[in-house]
Amino acid sequence: MKLKPAEIKVGRNDPCPCGSGRKYKKCCLDKEQTKPANLRDIYTSKYKIKFKESQDIDGIRTCGRLALATLDMVQENLQSGITTDAINTLVHDYTIKNGATPAPLHYRGFPKSVCVSVNEVICHGIPGERVLQEGDIVNVDVTPILKGYYADVNKTFIIGSPGEDAAKIVKVARKSLKAGMSMVQPGNTIGDIGWAIQRYAESKGCSVVREFVGHGVGFDFHEAPQVPHFGRKGEGIVLFPGMVFTIEPMINLGARHLKILEDKWTAVTKDGSLSAQFEQTILVTENGFESLTPYDL
Ligand code: MF3
Ligand code: CO
Ligand code: CO
């Protein structure tokens, strides 16, 4: 995807592309440095956003296909009685067999190849001896590196038949991602995404985790910008074609607060309530978005 800066249109009443949260006309409209022709440079230098060209997008899409196939393979093997470490072995071996590298392994000291987060674990669960039980919900978050490109995707699965609470939180998390994705189009802002997610999740009596956010992705595991899953409409930077980032809302059945366990990774709900998450890697296109890790929501 080639960004065409000259064709970026920002209306006088649109949110200012500088991310101030004010209207363009009240902010940078008259300032030369945010004239549309210069926006790409600003986004690159000020916000460190790495725009993706069409060969990059092809690379991320191909990596995304492998990531999705990995989740399918995991799903086929999920059943009560298996340990989270068995899921790690499945993901690790499958990734290597397909010519890729698991990005989580040794990332900032993370000791395993996939994050596996059960029930009250919000994210960054370290695979280990925990045994999956009937009715558990389990998030599996995979990020292969294929030919230098990263794609980041996760789903929350249910083991056997779910209880009422499990069914609810998984559905609300799934629809939260869908609500966030529906806001992605050029001219909308990063804040619009979080606003839509928060509005939906809270309308269902659930809460949105704030300490972890979506992120730019593709050349690296975590790039600019950050993508909060809460916020106000019109806040944050404006979306442009060629941006690639994840949306990955973590939704709690109880309060939004979390604590981090002694292993320095595992994030759990402070009140012990269930938490679920869905994540896709999203490309902003001229007309809207394309998921580079598409699955039905
Ligand atoms: N995949 C997670 C994300 O969606 C990041 C995991 S970092 C790890 O951003 F080190 F725990 F793998
Ligand atoms: Co992510
Ligand atoms: Co992820």
mmCIF file of C-alpha atoms and ligand atoms in Angstrom:
data_model
loop_
_atom_site.group_PDB
_atom_site.id
_atom_site.type_symbol
_atom_site.label_atom_id
_atom_site.label_comp_id
_atom_site.label_asym_id
_atom_site.label_seq_id
_atom_site.Cartn_x
_atom_site.Cartn_y
_atom_site.Cartn_z
ATOM 1 C CA MET A 1 0.000 0.000 0.000
ATOM 2 C CA LYS A 2 1.539 3.307 -1.061
ATOM 3 C CA LEU A 3 0.568 6.228 1.076
ATOM 4 C CA LYS A 4 -0.338 9.200 -1.058
ATOM 5 C CA PRO A 5 0.174 12.155 1.260
ATOM 6 C CA ALA A 6 -1.138 14.672 -1.250
ATOM 7 C CA GLU A 7 -4.489 12.916 -1.205
ATOM 8 C CA ILE A 8 -4.948 12.947 2.534
ATOM 9 C CA LYS A 9 -7.881 15.178 3.272
ATOM 10 C CA VAL A 10 -8.430 16.627 6.698
ATOM 11 C CA GLY A 11 -11.601 18.703 7.040
ATOM 12 C CA ARG A 12 -11.613 21.989 9.006
ATOM 13 C CA ASN A 13 -13.832 20.414 11.644
ATOM 14 C CA ASP A 14 -12.021 17.065 11.746
ATOM 15 C CA PRO A 15 -9.754 16.168 14.665
ATOM 16 C CA CYS A 16 -6.351 17.764 14.189
ATOM 17 C CA PRO A 17 -3.850 15.245 12.797
ATOM 18 C CA CYS A 18 -1.308 16.388 15.375
ATOM 19 C CA GLY A 19 -3.251 14.450 17.978
ATOM 20 C CA SER A 20 -4.150 17.418 20.188
ATOM 21 C CA GLY A 21 -7.799 16.407 20.366
ATOM 22 C CA ARG A 22 -8.834 19.849 19.083
ATOM 23 C CA LYS A 23 -10.456 20.620 15.771
ATOM 24 C CA TYR A 24 -8.063 21.028 12.849
ATOM 25 C CA LYS A 25 -9.229 24.624 12.264
ATOM 26 C CA LYS A 26 -8.601 25.535 15.904
ATOM 27 C CA CYS A 27 -5.198 23.933 15.935
ATOM 28 C CA CYS A 28 -2.769 23.268 13.105
ATOM 29 C CA LEU A 29 -4.775 24.265 10.027
ATOM 30 C CA ASP A 30 -2.563 27.276 9.378
ATOM 31 C CA LYS A 31 0.680 25.707 10.438
ATOM 32 C CA GLU A 32 2.829 24.679 7.542
ATOM 33 C CA GLN A 33 4.200 21.558 9.215
ATOM 34 C CA THR A 34 0.851 19.824 9.352
ATOM 35 C CA LYS A 35 -0.213 20.569 5.811
ATOM 36 C CA PRO A 36 -1.372 17.236 4.396
ATOM 37 C CA ALA A 37 1.676 16.974 2.140
ATOM 38 C CA ASN A 38 3.882 16.855 5.231
ATOM 39 C CA LEU A 39 1.809 14.568 7.373
ATOM 40 C CA ARG A 40 3.615 11.398 6.489
ATOM 41 C CA ASP A 41 6.906 12.947 7.593
ATOM 42 C CA ILE A 42 5.341 14.109 10.850
ATOM 43 C CA TYR A 43 3.888 10.719 11.561
ATOM 44 C CA THR A 44 7.252 9.147 10.877
ATOM 45 C CA SER A 45 9.422 11.585 12.828
ATOM 46 C CA LYS A 46 7.112 12.755 15.622
ATOM 47 C CA TYR A 47 5.122 9.591 16.258
ATOM 48 C CA LYS A 48 7.659 7.031 14.964
ATOM 49 C CA ILE A 49 5.001 5.351 12.866
ATOM 50 C CA LYS A 50 6.421 3.043 10.223
ATOM 51 C CA PHE A 51 4.126 3.051 7.223
ATOM 52 C CA LYS A 52 3.936 -0.189 5.303
ATOM 53 C CA GLU A 53 4.394 -0.517 1.522
ATOM 54 C CA SER A 54 2.660 -3.186 -0.522
ATOM 55 C CA GLN A 55 5.498 -5.729 -0.257
ATOM 56 C CA ASP A 56 5.502 -5.277 3.515
ATOM 57 C CA ILE A 57 1.752 -5.790 3.672
ATOM 58 C CA ASP A 58 2.096 -8.984 1.625
ATOM 59 C CA GLY A 59 4.730 -10.198 4.091
ATOM 60 C CA ILE A 60 2.596 -9.430 7.145
ATOM 61 C CA ARG A 61 -0.470 -11.009 5.512
ATOM 62 C CA THR A 62 1.463 -14.208 4.801
ATOM 63 C CA CYS A 63 2.725 -14.266 8.380
ATOM 64 C CA GLY A 64 -0.853 -13.649 9.535
ATOM 65 C CA ARG A 65 -2.028 -16.697 7.606
ATOM 66 C CA LEU A 66 0.508 -18.818 9.459
ATOM 67 C CA ALA A 67 -0.568 -17.307 12.786
ATOM 68 C CA LEU A 68 -4.205 -18.181 12.077
ATOM 69 C CA ALA A 69 -3.296 -21.699 11.008
ATOM 70 C CA THR A 70 -1.419 -22.020 14.298
ATOM 71 C CA LEU A 71 -4.526 -21.041 16.264
ATOM 72 C CA ASP A 72 -6.616 -23.537 14.269
ATOM 73 C CA MET A 73 -4.088 -26.262 15.040
ATOM 74 C CA VAL A 74 -4.194 -25.373 18.745
ATOM 75 C CA GLN A 75 -7.988 -25.430 18.756
ATOM 76 C CA GLU A 76 -8.004 -28.945 17.307
ATOM 77 C CA ASN A 77 -5.808 -30.114 20.154
ATOM 78 C CA LEU A 78 -7.551 -28.323 23.000
ATOM 79 C CA GLN A 79 -9.267 -30.508 25.550
ATOM 80 C CA SER A 80 -9.571 -30.738 29.288
ATOM 81 C CA GLY A 81 -6.580 -32.466 30.856
ATOM 82 C CA ILE A 82 -3.861 -30.861 28.763
ATOM 83 C CA THR A 83 -1.371 -28.446 30.307
ATOM 84 C CA THR A 84 -0.685 -24.953 29.089
ATOM 85 C CA ASP A 85 2.888 -26.086 28.477
ATOM 86 C CA ALA A 86 1.589 -28.669 25.997
ATOM 87 C CA ILE A 87 0.053 -25.756 24.055
ATOM 88 C CA ASN A 88 3.445 -24.059 24.102
ATOM 89 C CA THR A 89 5.081 -27.134 22.590
ATOM 90 C CA LEU A 90 2.416 -27.355 19.881
ATOM 91 C CA VAL A 91 2.842 -23.681 18.943
ATOM 92 C CA HIS A 92 6.614 -23.724 19.098
ATOM 93 C CA ASP A 93 7.013 -26.826 16.935
ATOM 94 C CA TYR A 94 4.400 -25.729 14.400
ATOM 95 C CA THR A 95 5.989 -22.289 14.050
ATOM 96 C CA ILE A 96 9.472 -23.721 13.452
ATOM 97 C CA LYS A 97 8.159 -26.373 11.073
ATOM 98 C CA ASN A 98 6.700 -23.581 8.958
ATOM 99 C CA GLY A 99 9.950 -21.656 8.696
ATOM 100 C CA ALA A 100 9.055 -19.003 11.251
ATOM 101 C CA THR A 101 10.228 -17.964 14.724
ATOM 102 C CA PRO A 102 7.961 -17.467 17.755
ATOM 103 C CA ALA A 103 8.346 -13.784 18.684
ATOM 104 C CA PRO A 104 7.477 -14.196 22.383
ATOM 105 C CA LEU A 105 10.414 -16.541 23.099
ATOM 106 C CA HIS A 106 13.037 -14.483 25.003
ATOM 107 C CA TYR A 107 11.181 -11.261 24.197
ATOM 108 C CA ARG A 108 12.132 -9.008 27.131
ATOM 109 C CA GLY A 109 12.858 -12.173 29.058
ATOM 110 C CA PHE A 110 9.570 -13.973 28.330
ATOM 111 C CA PRO A 111 10.513 -17.645 28.715
ATOM 112 C CA LYS A 112 8.069 -19.359 26.327
ATOM 113 C CA SER A 113 6.874 -19.240 22.702
ATOM 114 C CA VAL A 114 3.236 -18.281 23.230
ATOM 115 C CA CYS A 115 1.089 -16.558 25.846
ATOM 116 C CA VAL A 116 -1.606 -18.810 27.327
ATOM 117 C CA SER A 117 -4.003 -17.034 29.678
ATOM 118 C CA VAL A 118 -6.627 -19.034 31.571
ATOM 119 C CA ASN A 119 -9.804 -17.678 33.267
ATOM 120 C CA GLU A 120 -8.763 -14.797 35.594
ATOM 121 C CA VAL A 121 -5.482 -14.343 33.718
ATOM 122 C CA ILE A 122 -5.832 -11.226 31.573
ATOM 123 C CA CYS A 123 -2.759 -11.694 29.383
ATOM 124 C CA HIS A 124 0.912 -12.766 29.275
ATOM 125 C CA GLY A 125 0.208 -16.098 30.925
ATOM 126 C CA ILE A 126 3.392 -18.194 30.933
ATOM 127 C CA PRO A 127 2.769 -21.770 29.807
ATOM 128 C CA GLY A 128 3.419 -24.273 32.573
ATOM 129 C CA GLU A 129 1.871 -27.074 34.580
ATOM 130 C CA ARG A 130 -1.644 -25.614 34.814
ATOM 131 C CA VAL A 131 -4.114 -28.233 33.576
ATOM 132 C CA LEU A 132 -7.118 -27.091 31.544
ATOM 133 C CA GLN A 133 -10.488 -28.038 32.997
ATOM 134 C CA GLU A 134 -13.939 -28.368 31.527
ATOM 135 C CA GLY A 135 -15.529 -24.905 31.361
ATOM 136 C CA ASP A 136 -12.221 -22.975 31.437
ATOM 137 C CA ILE A 137 -11.657 -20.121 29.038
ATOM 138 C CA VAL A 138 -8.176 -19.954 27.553
ATOM 139 C CA ASN A 139 -6.619 -17.205 25.470
ATOM 140 C CA VAL A 140 -3.854 -18.232 23.094
ATOM 141 C CA ASP A 141 -1.820 -15.331 21.689
ATOM 142 C CA VAL A 142 0.535 -16.149 18.825
ATOM 143 C CA THR A 143 3.055 -13.954 17.034
ATOM 144 C CA PRO A 144 5.248 -15.644 14.451
ATOM 145 C CA ILE A 145 8.098 -13.862 12.694
ATOM 146 C CA LEU A 146 8.119 -14.954 9.058
ATOM 147 C CA LYS A 147 10.684 -13.558 6.615
ATOM 148 C CA GLY A 148 11.217 -10.678 9.029
ATOM 149 C CA TYR A 149 7.527 -9.777 9.339
ATOM 150 C CA TYR A 150 5.376 -9.977 12.486
ATOM 151 C CA ALA A 151 1.647 -10.699 12.719
ATOM 152 C CA ASP A 152 -0.044 -10.748 16.120
ATOM 153 C CA VAL A 153 -3.341 -12.532 16.726
ATOM 154 C CA ASN A 154 -5.200 -14.161 19.572
ATOM 155 C CA LYS A 155 -8.495 -15.843 20.428
ATOM 156 C CA THR A 156 -10.138 -17.013 23.617
ATOM 157 C CA PHE A 157 -11.339 -20.616 23.445
ATOM 158 C CA ILE A 158 -13.763 -22.410 25.759
ATOM 159 C CA ILE A 159 -12.978 -25.915 27.008
ATOM 160 C CA GLY A 160 -16.094 -28.061 26.706
ATOM 161 C CA SER A 161 -19.395 -26.412 27.487
ATOM 162 C CA PRO A 162 -19.207 -22.999 29.135
ATOM 163 C CA GLY A 163 -20.928 -21.702 32.215
ATOM 164 C CA GLU A 164 -23.003 -18.566 31.911
ATOM 165 C CA ASP A 165 -20.196 -16.217 32.999
ATOM 166 C CA ALA A 166 -17.653 -17.771 30.651
ATOM 167 C CA ALA A 167 -20.029 -17.600 27.694
ATOM 168 C CA LYS A 168 -20.791 -13.970 28.451
ATOM 169 C CA ILE A 169 -17.263 -12.653 28.829
ATOM 170 C CA VAL A 170 -16.015 -14.445 25.723
ATOM 171 C CA LYS A 171 -18.873 -13.046 23.661
ATOM 172 C CA VAL A 172 -18.444 -9.495 24.987
ATOM 173 C CA ALA A 173 -14.678 -9.588 24.320
ATOM 174 C CA ARG A 174 -15.276 -10.864 20.796
ATOM 175 C CA LYS A 175 -17.835 -8.151 20.033
ATOM 176 C CA SER A 176 -15.572 -5.547 21.619
ATOM 177 C CA LEU A 177 -12.890 -6.269 19.032
ATOM 178 C CA LYS A 178 -15.529 -6.085 16.328
ATOM 179 C CA ALA A 179 -16.720 -2.695 17.638
ATOM 180 C CA GLY A 180 -13.151 -1.367 17.631
ATOM 181 C CA MET A 181 -12.397 -2.623 14.128
ATOM 182 C CA SER A 182 -15.562 -1.032 12.764
ATOM 183 C CA MET A 183 -14.065 2.402 13.523
ATOM 184 C CA VAL A 184 -10.961 1.894 11.401
ATOM 185 C CA GLN A 185 -10.940 4.123 8.349
ATOM 186 C CA PRO A 186 -8.812 7.039 7.171
ATOM 187 C CA GLY A 187 -9.834 10.244 8.914
ATOM 188 C CA ASN A 188 -11.031 8.544 12.084
ATOM 189 C CA THR A 189 -8.720 8.683 15.094
ATOM 190 C CA ILE A 190 -7.056 6.165 17.368
ATOM 191 C CA GLY A 191 -9.365 7.451 20.116
ATOM 192 C CA ASP A 192 -12.444 6.502 18.110
ATOM 193 C CA ILE A 193 -11.381 2.848 18.344
ATOM 194 C CA GLY A 194 -11.053 2.857 22.129
ATOM 195 C CA TRP A 195 -14.229 4.862 22.523
ATOM 196 C CA ALA A 196 -16.266 2.293 20.578
ATOM 197 C CA ILE A 197 -14.801 -0.601 22.556
ATOM 198 C CA GLN A 198 -15.334 1.014 25.952
ATOM 199 C CA ARG A 199 -18.862 2.095 25.125
ATOM 200 C CA TYR A 200 -19.832 -1.402 24.007
ATOM 201 C CA ALA A 201 -18.103 -3.371 26.788
ATOM 202 C CA GLU A 202 -19.356 -1.120 29.580
ATOM 203 C CA SER A 203 -22.879 -1.199 28.149
ATOM 204 C CA LYS A 204 -22.746 -4.940 28.837
ATOM 205 C CA GLY A 205 -21.649 -4.371 32.435
ATOM 206 C CA CYS A 206 -18.061 -5.442 31.744
ATOM 207 C CA SER A 207 -14.837 -3.444 32.133
ATOM 208 C CA VAL A 208 -11.883 -2.605 29.908
ATOM 209 C CA VAL A 209 -8.296 -3.197 31.010
ATOM 210 C CA ARG A 210 -6.259 -0.005 30.610
ATOM 211 C CA GLU A 211 -2.705 -1.068 31.352
ATOM 212 C CA PHE A 212 -2.269 -2.986 28.090
ATOM 213 C CA VAL A 213 -2.954 -1.539 24.665
ATOM 214 C CA GLY A 214 -2.915 -2.460 21.008
ATOM 215 C CA HIS A 215 0.187 -1.436 19.086
ATOM 216 C CA GLY A 216 1.763 -0.882 15.711
ATOM 217 C CA VAL A 217 3.158 -4.141 14.374
ATOM 218 C CA GLY A 218 4.825 -5.596 11.277
ATOM 219 C CA PHE A 219 8.524 -4.766 11.210
ATOM 220 C CA ASP A 220 8.696 -5.292 14.949
ATOM 221 C CA PHE A 221 6.635 -6.888 17.727
ATOM 222 C CA HIS A 222 5.598 -3.585 19.292
ATOM 223 C CA GLU A 223 5.782 -0.371 17.272
ATOM 224 C CA ALA A 224 4.097 3.013 17.543
ATOM 225 C CA PRO A 225 1.326 3.931 17.903
ATOM 226 C CA GLN A 226 -0.289 2.677 21.087
ATOM 227 C CA VAL A 227 -3.949 1.785 20.649
ATOM 228 C CA PRO A 228 -5.888 2.135 23.924
ATOM 229 C CA HIS A 229 -9.122 0.203 24.222
ATOM 230 C CA PHE A 230 -10.848 3.062 26.026
ATOM 231 C CA GLY A 231 -11.038 6.765 25.376
ATOM 232 C CA ARG A 232 -12.891 9.574 23.767
ATOM 233 C CA LYS A 233 -14.105 10.070 20.251
ATOM 234 C CA GLY A 234 -11.801 12.272 18.198
ATOM 235 C CA GLU A 235 -8.834 11.828 20.537
ATOM 236 C CA GLY A 236 -5.410 10.798 19.345
ATOM 237 C CA ILE A 237 -3.790 10.760 15.952
ATOM 238 C CA VAL A 238 -5.713 10.432 12.710
ATOM 239 C CA LEU A 239 -5.593 7.110 10.856
ATOM 240 C CA PHE A 240 -3.945 6.967 7.424
ATOM 241 C CA PRO A 241 -3.654 4.236 4.809
ATOM 242 C CA GLY A 242 -0.535 2.139 5.285
ATOM 243 C CA MET A 243 -0.713 2.090 9.083
ATOM 244 C CA VAL A 244 -0.750 -1.427 10.587
ATOM 245 C CA PHE A 245 -1.623 -1.996 14.230
ATOM 246 C CA THR A 246 -3.313 -4.475 16.511
ATOM 247 C CA ILE A 247 -6.589 -4.071 18.325
ATOM 248 C CA GLU A 248 -6.713 -6.458 21.272
ATOM 249 C CA PRO A 249 -9.210 -5.482 23.962
ATOM 250 C CA MET A 250 -8.928 -7.287 27.287
ATOM 251 C CA ILE A 251 -12.371 -7.334 28.890
ATOM 252 C CA ASN A 252 -13.129 -8.266 32.510
ATOM 253 C CA LEU A 253 -16.381 -9.572 33.908
ATOM 254 C CA GLY A 254 -15.731 -7.644 37.134
ATOM 255 C CA ALA A 255 -13.590 -4.571 37.799
ATOM 256 C CA ARG A 256 -10.904 -3.458 35.352
ATOM 257 C CA HIS A 257 -8.034 -3.535 37.858
ATOM 258 C CA LEU A 258 -5.201 -6.007 37.634
ATOM 259 C CA LYS A 259 -2.188 -7.262 39.451
ATOM 260 C CA ILE A 260 1.028 -8.748 38.101
ATOM 261 C CA LEU A 261 2.210 -12.015 39.621
ATOM 262 C CA GLU A 262 5.705 -12.618 41.006
ATOM 263 C CA ASP A 263 6.880 -14.009 37.694
ATOM 264 C CA LYS A 264 6.691 -10.355 36.500
ATOM 265 C CA TRP A 265 4.549 -11.320 33.480
ATOM 266 C CA THR A 266 1.215 -12.913 34.392
ATOM 267 C CA ALA A 267 -1.504 -10.251 34.628
ATOM 268 C CA VAL A 268 -4.590 -11.345 36.566
ATOM 269 C CA THR A 269 -7.795 -9.581 37.529
ATOM 270 C CA LYS A 270 -7.493 -8.092 40.998
ATOM 271 C CA ASP A 271 -10.970 -9.342 41.936
ATOM 272 C CA GLY A 272 -10.408 -12.806 40.444
ATOM 273 C CA SER A 273 -13.146 -12.353 37.844
ATOM 274 C CA LEU A 274 -12.951 -13.861 34.367
ATOM 275 C CA SER A 275 -11.139 -11.969 31.596
ATOM 276 C CA ALA A 276 -11.212 -12.599 27.840
ATOM 277 C CA GLN A 277 -9.443 -11.150 24.812
ATOM 278 C CA PHE A 278 -9.472 -11.230 21.021
ATOM 279 C CA GLU A 279 -6.776 -9.654 18.824
ATOM 280 C CA GLN A 280 -6.276 -9.033 15.129
ATOM 281 C CA THR A 281 -3.629 -7.203 13.082
ATOM 282 C CA ILE A 282 -5.325 -4.441 11.105
ATOM 283 C CA LEU A 283 -4.206 -2.494 8.020
ATOM 284 C CA VAL A 284 -5.749 0.919 7.347
ATOM 285 C CA THR A 285 -6.732 1.017 3.652
ATOM 286 C CA GLU A 286 -7.938 3.845 1.400
ATOM 287 C CA ASN A 287 -11.552 2.878 2.103
ATOM 288 C CA GLY A 288 -11.505 1.365 5.566
ATOM 289 C CA PHE A 289 -9.443 -1.541 6.797
ATOM 290 C CA GLU A 290 -8.246 -5.020 5.981
ATOM 291 C CA SER A 291 -7.516 -7.530 8.705
ATOM 292 C CA LEU A 292 -4.185 -9.220 8.007
ATOM 293 C CA THR A 293 -5.210 -11.940 10.487
ATOM 294 C CA PRO A 294 -8.886 -12.255 9.559
ATOM 295 C CA TYR A 295 -11.394 -14.412 11.379
ATOM 296 C CA ASP A 296 -15.102 -14.042 12.010
ATOM 297 C CA LEU A 297 -16.263 -12.100 15.030
HETATM 298 N N1 MF3 B 1 1.269 -10.939 21.945
HETATM 299 C C1 MF3 B 1 1.205 -9.937 22.991
HETATM 300 C C2 MF3 B 1 0.546 -8.736 22.364
HETATM 301 O O1 MF3 B 1 -0.504 -8.912 21.835
HETATM 302 C C3 MF3 B 1 2.539 -9.593 23.550
HETATM 303 C C4 MF3 B 1 3.148 -10.671 24.297
HETATM 304 S S1 MF3 B 1 4.675 -10.185 24.849
HETATM 305 C C5 MF3 B 1 5.294 -11.634 25.431
HETATM 306 O O2 MF3 B 1 1.034 -7.659 22.317
HETATM 307 F F1 MF3 B 1 6.541 -11.436 25.682
HETATM 308 F F2 MF3 B 1 4.621 -11.976 26.509
HETATM 309 F F3 MF3 B 1 5.167 -12.560 24.524
HETATM 310 CO CO CO B 2 -0.522 -7.490 20.327
HETATM 311 CO CO CO B 3 -0.751 -10.690 20.791
#
